[in-house]
PDB file of C-alpha atoms in Angstrom:
ATOM      1  CA  MET A1468      -0.085   0.126   0.180  1.00  0.00           C
ATOM      2  CA  LYS A1469       1.337   3.187  -0.821  1.00  0.00           C
ATOM      3  CA  GLN A1470       2.009   5.981   2.187  1.00  0.00           C
ATOM      4  CA  GLY A1471      -0.485   8.427   0.684  1.00  0.00           C
ATOM      5  CA  ASN A1472      -3.222   5.751   0.684  1.00  0.00           C
ATOM      6  CA  LEU A1473      -1.981   4.854   4.335  1.00  0.00           C
ATOM      7  CA  ILE A1474      -2.380   8.165   5.552  1.00  0.00           C
ATOM      8  CA  LYS A1475      -5.636   8.596   4.075  1.00  0.00           C
ATOM      9  CA  THR A1476      -7.208   5.507   5.046  1.00  0.00           C
ATOM     10  CA  LEU A1477      -6.255   6.296   8.788  1.00  0.00           C
ATOM     11  CA  PHE A1478      -7.122   9.683   8.454  1.00  0.00           C
ATOM     12  CA  SER A1479     -10.893   8.502   7.433  1.00  0.00           C
ATOM     13  CA  LEU A1480     -10.800   5.773  10.041  1.00  0.00           C
ATOM     14  CA  GLY A1481      -9.459   8.360  12.964  1.00  0.00           C
ATOM     15  CA  MET A1482      -6.628   6.566  13.725  1.00  0.00           C
ATOM     16  CA  LEU A1483      -4.213   9.577  12.709  1.00  0.00           C
ATOM     17  CA  THR A1484      -5.707  11.792  15.680  1.00  0.00           C
ATOM     18  CA  ARG A1485      -5.402   8.530  18.470  1.00  0.00           C
ATOM     19  CA  GLN A1486      -1.615   8.667  18.388  1.00  0.00           C
ATOM     20  CA  LEU A1487      -1.800  11.677  20.575  1.00  0.00           C
ATOM     21  CA  GLU A1488      -4.579   9.795  22.808  1.00  0.00           C
ATOM     22  CA  GLU A1489      -3.347   7.886  25.956  1.00  0.00           C
ATOM     23  CA  PRO A1490      -3.647   4.086  25.395  1.00  0.00           C
ATOM     24  CA  GLY A1491      -7.388   2.658  26.058  1.00  0.00           C
ATOM     25  CA  THR A1492      -9.104   6.241  26.858  1.00  0.00           C
ATOM     26  CA  GLY A1493      -9.802   7.790  23.578  1.00  0.00           C
ATOM     27  CA  LEU A1494      -8.240  11.075  25.286  1.00  0.00           C
ATOM     28  CA  PRO A1495      -5.011  12.742  25.087  1.00  0.00           C
ATOM     29  CA  SER A1496      -2.705  12.238  28.178  1.00  0.00           C
ATOM     30  CA  LYS A1497      -3.176  15.232  30.373  1.00  0.00           C
ATOM     31  CA  GLU A1498       0.679  16.187  29.936  1.00  0.00           C
ATOM     32  CA  ARG A1499      -0.131  16.595  26.372  1.00  0.00           C
ATOM     33  CA  LEU A1500      -3.297  18.192  26.750  1.00  0.00           C
ATOM     34  CA  ARG A1501      -1.759  20.984  29.215  1.00  0.00           C
ATOM     35  CA  ALA A1502       0.980  21.249  26.620  1.00  0.00           C
ATOM     36  CA  LEU A1503      -1.198  22.061  23.448  1.00  0.00           C
ATOM     37  CA  ALA A1504      -3.151  24.077  25.665  1.00  0.00           C
ATOM     38  CA  GLY A1505      -0.778  26.074  26.964  1.00  0.00           C
ATOM     39  CA  PHE A1506       0.837  26.563  23.166  1.00  0.00           C
ATOM     40  CA  GLN A1507      -2.444  27.438  21.945  1.00  0.00           C
ATOM     41  CA  GLN A1508      -3.117  30.104  24.669  1.00  0.00           C
ATOM     42  CA  ARG A1509       0.195  31.534  24.264  1.00  0.00           C
ATOM     43  CA  ALA A1510      -0.450  31.740  20.074  1.00  0.00           C
ATOM     44  CA  LEU A1511      -3.770  32.922  20.316  1.00  0.00           C
ATOM     45  CA  CYS A1512      -2.638  35.871  23.096  1.00  0.00           C
ATOM     46  CA  HIS A1513      -0.042  36.683  20.863  1.00  0.00           C
ATOM     47  CA  ALA A1514      -2.326  37.047  18.064  1.00  0.00           C
ATOM     48  CA  LEU A1515      -4.318  39.610  19.696  1.00  0.00           C
ATOM     49  CA  THR A1516      -1.629  41.873  20.350  1.00  0.00           C
ATOM     50  CA  PHE A1517      -1.703  42.576  16.521  1.00  0.00           C
ATOM     51  CA  PRO A1518      -2.453  46.078  16.398  1.00  0.00           C
ATOM     52  CA  SER A1519      -4.415  46.132  12.966  1.00  0.00           C
ATOM     53  CA  LEU A1520      -6.047  42.839  13.797  1.00  0.00           C
ATOM     54  CA  GLN A1521     -10.108  43.189  13.612  1.00  0.00           C
ATOM     55  CA  ARG A1522     -11.325  39.546  13.911  1.00  0.00           C
ATOM     56  CA  LEU A1523      -9.772  36.174  14.309  1.00  0.00           C
ATOM     57  CA  VAL A1524     -11.009  32.608  13.882  1.00  0.00           C
ATOM     58  CA  TYR A1525      -9.841  30.283  16.802  1.00  0.00           C
ATOM     59  CA  SER A1526     -10.393  26.627  15.573  1.00  0.00           C
ATOM     60  CA  THR A1527      -9.088  23.218  16.810  1.00  0.00           C
ATOM     61  CA  CYS A1528      -9.843  19.746  15.872  1.00  0.00           C
ATOM     62  CA  SER A1529     -10.077  18.883  19.325  1.00  0.00           C
ATOM     63  CA  LEU A1530     -13.593  18.450  21.575  1.00  0.00           C
ATOM     64  CA  CYS A1531     -11.095  18.869  24.730  1.00  0.00           C
ATOM     65  CA  GLN A1532     -12.562  22.066  27.162  1.00  0.00           C
ATOM     66  CA  GLU A1533      -8.990  22.759  27.819  1.00  0.00           C
ATOM     67  CA  GLU A1534      -7.954  23.621  24.466  1.00  0.00           C
ATOM     68  CA  ASN A1535     -11.310  25.211  23.712  1.00  0.00           C
ATOM     69  CA  GLU A1536     -13.236  27.266  26.053  1.00  0.00           C
ATOM     70  CA  ASP A1537     -10.569  27.350  28.406  1.00  0.00           C
ATOM     71  CA  VAL A1538      -8.259  29.078  25.685  1.00  0.00           C
ATOM     72  CA  VAL A1539     -10.568  31.658  24.629  1.00  0.00           C
ATOM     73  CA  GLN A1540     -11.762  32.379  28.098  1.00  0.00           C
ATOM     74  CA  GLU A1541      -8.357  32.905  29.171  1.00  0.00           C
ATOM     75  CA  ALA A1542      -7.262  34.905  26.167  1.00  0.00           C
ATOM     76  CA  LEU A1543     -10.356  37.462  26.216  1.00  0.00           C
ATOM     77  CA  GLN A1544      -9.506  38.154  30.028  1.00  0.00           C
ATOM     78  CA  GLN A1545      -6.108  38.738  29.105  1.00  0.00           C
ATOM     79  CA  SER A1546      -7.376  41.168  26.092  1.00  0.00           C
ATOM     80  CA  SER A1547      -8.716  43.377  28.703  1.00  0.00           C
ATOM     81  CA  GLY A1548     -11.940  43.580  26.887  1.00  0.00           C
ATOM     82  CA  THR A1549     -10.427  44.704  23.712  1.00  0.00           C
ATOM     83  CA  PHE A1550     -12.083  41.496  22.088  1.00  0.00           C
ATOM     84  CA  ARG A1551     -15.253  39.899  22.295  1.00  0.00           C
ATOM     85  CA  LEU A1552     -16.550  36.602  21.098  1.00  0.00           C
ATOM     86  CA  ALA A1553     -19.018  37.264  17.673  1.00  0.00           C
ATOM     87  CA  PRO A1554     -21.422  34.673  17.027  1.00  0.00           C
ATOM     88  CA  VAL A1555     -20.484  31.739  14.527  1.00  0.00           C
ATOM     89  CA  ILE A1556     -23.307  30.443  12.539  1.00  0.00           C
ATOM     90  CA  PRO A1557     -26.102  31.366  14.651  1.00  0.00           C
ATOM     91  CA  SER A1558     -28.270  28.684  13.164  1.00  0.00           C
ATOM     92  CA  TRP A1559     -25.676  25.968  14.491  1.00  0.00           C
ATOM     93  CA  PRO A1560     -27.392  23.908  17.242  1.00  0.00           C
ATOM     94  CA  HIS A1561     -24.185  22.747  18.772  1.00  0.00           C
ATOM     95  CA  ARG A1562     -22.588  25.664  20.729  1.00  0.00           C
ATOM     96  CA  GLY A1563     -19.648  25.988  22.962  1.00  0.00           C
ATOM     97  CA  LEU A1564     -19.559  24.542  26.718  1.00  0.00           C
ATOM     98  CA  ASN A1565     -21.689  26.879  29.232  1.00  0.00           C
ATOM     99  CA  THR A1566     -18.239  27.444  30.752  1.00  0.00           C
ATOM    100  CA  PHE A1567     -18.280  31.159  31.002  1.00  0.00           C
ATOM    101  CA  PRO A1568     -20.384  34.218  29.733  1.00  0.00           C
ATOM    102  CA  GLY A1569     -20.634  34.100  25.904  1.00  0.00           C
ATOM    103  CA  ALA A1570     -19.341  30.791  25.460  1.00  0.00           C
ATOM    104  CA  GLU A1571     -22.748  30.146  23.335  1.00  0.00           C
ATOM    105  CA  HIS A1572     -21.140  32.386  20.507  1.00  0.00           C
ATOM    106  CA  CYS A1573     -18.818  29.341  19.976  1.00  0.00           C
ATOM    107  CA  LEU A1574     -19.361  26.675  17.810  1.00  0.00           C
ATOM    108  CA  ARG A1575     -18.977  22.655  18.562  1.00  0.00           C
ATOM    109  CA  ALA A1576     -19.197  20.067  16.149  1.00  0.00           C
ATOM    110  CA  SER A1577     -18.868  16.018  17.702  1.00  0.00           C
ATOM    111  CA  PRO A1578     -18.310  13.251  15.914  1.00  0.00           C
ATOM    112  CA  GLU A1579     -21.800  11.426  17.339  1.00  0.00           C
ATOM    113  CA  THR A1580     -23.914  14.620  16.232  1.00  0.00           C
ATOM    114  CA  THR A1581     -22.457  15.967  13.272  1.00  0.00           C
ATOM    115  CA  LEU A1582     -20.689  13.136  11.108  1.00  0.00           C
ATOM    116  CA  THR A1583     -17.755  14.851  11.371  1.00  0.00           C
ATOM    117  CA  GLY A1584     -14.121  14.417  13.031  1.00  0.00           C
ATOM    118  CA  GLY A1585     -15.195  16.863  15.553  1.00  0.00           C
ATOM    119  CA  PHE A1586     -14.135  20.472  15.741  1.00  0.00           C
ATOM    120  CA  PHE A1587     -14.605  23.729  17.738  1.00  0.00           C
ATOM    121  CA  ILE A1588     -14.856  27.239  16.300  1.00  0.00           C
ATOM    122  CA  ALA A1589     -14.253  30.602  17.870  1.00  0.00           C
ATOM    123  CA  VAL A1590     -14.489  34.437  16.441  1.00  0.00           C
ATOM    124  CA  LEU A1591     -12.820  36.836  18.449  1.00  0.00           C
ATOM    125  CA  GLU A1592     -13.612  40.945  17.339  1.00  0.00           C
ATOM    126  CA  ARG A1593     -12.111  43.858  18.474  1.00  0.00           C
ATOM    127  CA  VAL A1594     -14.294  45.991  20.504  1.00  0.00           C
ATOM    128  CA  GLU A1595     -12.487  49.038  19.939  1.00  0.00           C
ATOM    129  CA  VAL A1596     -10.604  50.671  17.070  1.00  0.00           C
ATOM    130  CA  PRO A1597      -6.762  50.438  17.668  1.00  0.00           C
ATOM    131  CA  SER A1598      -5.015  53.484  17.918  1.00  0.00           C
ATOM    132  CA  SER A1599      -2.719  53.110  15.070  1.00  0.00           C
ATOM    133  CA  VAL A1600      -5.287  52.557  12.354  1.00  0.00           C
ATOM    134  CA  SER A1601      -7.386  55.802  11.900  1.00  0.00           C
ATOM    135  CA  GLN A1602     -11.423  55.732  12.149  1.00  0.00           C
ATOM    136  CA  THR A1603     -11.578  57.001   8.499  1.00  0.00           C
ATOM    137  CA  GLU A1604      -9.812  53.564   7.284  1.00  0.00           C
ATOM    138  CA  VAL A1605     -12.172  51.656   9.277  1.00  0.00           C
ATOM    139  CA  SER A1606     -15.323  52.785   8.528  1.00  0.00           C
ATOM    140  CA  ALA A1607     -14.515  54.260   4.920  1.00  0.00           C
ATOM    141  CA  PRO A1608     -12.587  51.658   2.994  1.00  0.00           C
ATOM    142  CA  GLU A1609     -14.070  53.107  -0.520  1.00  0.00           C
ATOM    143  CA  LEU A1610     -11.709  55.781   0.408  1.00  0.00           C
ATOM    144  CA  ARG A1611      -8.737  53.728   0.785  1.00  0.00           C
ATOM    145  CA  SER A1612      -9.594  51.824  -2.680  1.00  0.00           C
ATOM    146  CA  SER A1613      -8.634  55.192  -5.171  1.00  0.00           C
ATOM    147  CA  PRO A1614      -5.355  56.093  -5.059  1.00  0.00           C
ATOM    148  CA  SER A1615      -4.054  59.399  -3.670  1.00  0.00           C
ATOM    149  CA  PRO A1616      -3.056  62.198  -6.323  1.00  0.00           C
ATOM    150  CA  ALA A1617       0.252  62.397  -4.517  1.00  0.00           C
ATOM    151  CA  LEU A1618       1.040  58.654  -4.883  1.00  0.00           C
ATOM    152  CA  LYS A1619       0.464  58.428  -8.920  1.00  0.00           C
ATOM    153  CA  LYS A1620       3.261  58.199 -10.932  1.00  0.00           C
ATOM    154  CA  LYS A1621       4.039  60.820 -12.806  1.00  0.00           C
ATOM    155  CA  ARG A1622       4.339  60.189 -16.950  1.00  0.00           C
ATOM    156  CA  ARG A1623       7.257  61.219 -18.751  1.00  0.00           C
ATOM    157  CA  ARG A1624       6.863  62.626 -22.004  1.00  0.00           C
ATOM    158  CA  ARG A1625       8.734  60.996 -24.809  1.00  0.00           C
ATOM    159  CA  ASN A1626      10.324  63.321 -27.618  1.00  0.00           C
ATOM    160  CA  ALA A1627      13.300  63.129 -29.860  1.00  0.00           C
ATOM    161  CA  ALA A1628      15.505  64.980 -27.121  1.00  0.00           C
ATOM    162  CA  ALA A1629      14.583  62.521 -24.613  1.00  0.00           C
ATOM    163  CA  ALA A1630      16.228  59.270 -27.000  1.00  0.00           C
ATOM    164  CA  PRO A1631      19.358  61.209 -28.061  1.00  0.00           C
ATOM    165  CA  SER A1632      20.941  57.188 -28.514  1.00  0.00           C
ATOM    166  CA  MET A1633      18.747  56.770 -30.818  1.00  0.00           C
ATOM    167  CA  LEU A1634      19.349  59.822 -33.183  1.00  0.00           C
ATOM    168  CA  LEU A1635      23.158  58.644 -32.404  1.00  0.00           C
ATOM    169  CA  CYS A1636      22.329  55.342 -34.198  1.00  0.00           C
ATOM    170  CA  THR A1637      20.504  56.595 -36.986  1.00  0.00           C
ATOM    171  CA  LYS A1638      23.323  59.028 -37.893  1.00  0.00           C
ATOM    172  CA  GLN A1639      26.394  56.282 -37.466  1.00  0.00           C
ATOM    173  CA  GLU A1640      24.062  53.627 -40.009  1.00  0.00           C
ATOM    174  CA  GLY A1641      24.420  56.442 -42.649  1.00  0.00           C
ATOM    175  CA  ASN A1642      28.214  56.715 -42.594  1.00  0.00           C
TER     176      ASN A1642
END
């Protein structure tokens, strides 16, 4: 069997994800889960420091609260009210675990109820306009689409005086 086919087969059976799991439990080991959640927490909090960031989609292929709601809740607390959760597909019936106010804006999909491998999605959006981005840029994007007159390139006029080498070549050919 080719390696690509084996990986495809294992992935479709859900075997690839089980490499992280504690044998016999179907869950990642506590150490592995703590390490993953810590990494995700640092990455998410770092991303929320980008001054021009307006929205961020946080998504995992995990159903563990420690990697999902707990990471999002901690990131929101560390952002000190700069970000909030935005609703994700309001018609989706499976929401985030009710572990903190606003968690209902998150989306969950479990293999048992959605015929997927399982995943989690949260959308974090900025509450205020960052100081480095002007209000005009955020509220009027159509103004940014037309180039400023100061930024337009100047066209050069082309005439005989601008191309002396061509005139010189013509003279030399006639000799």
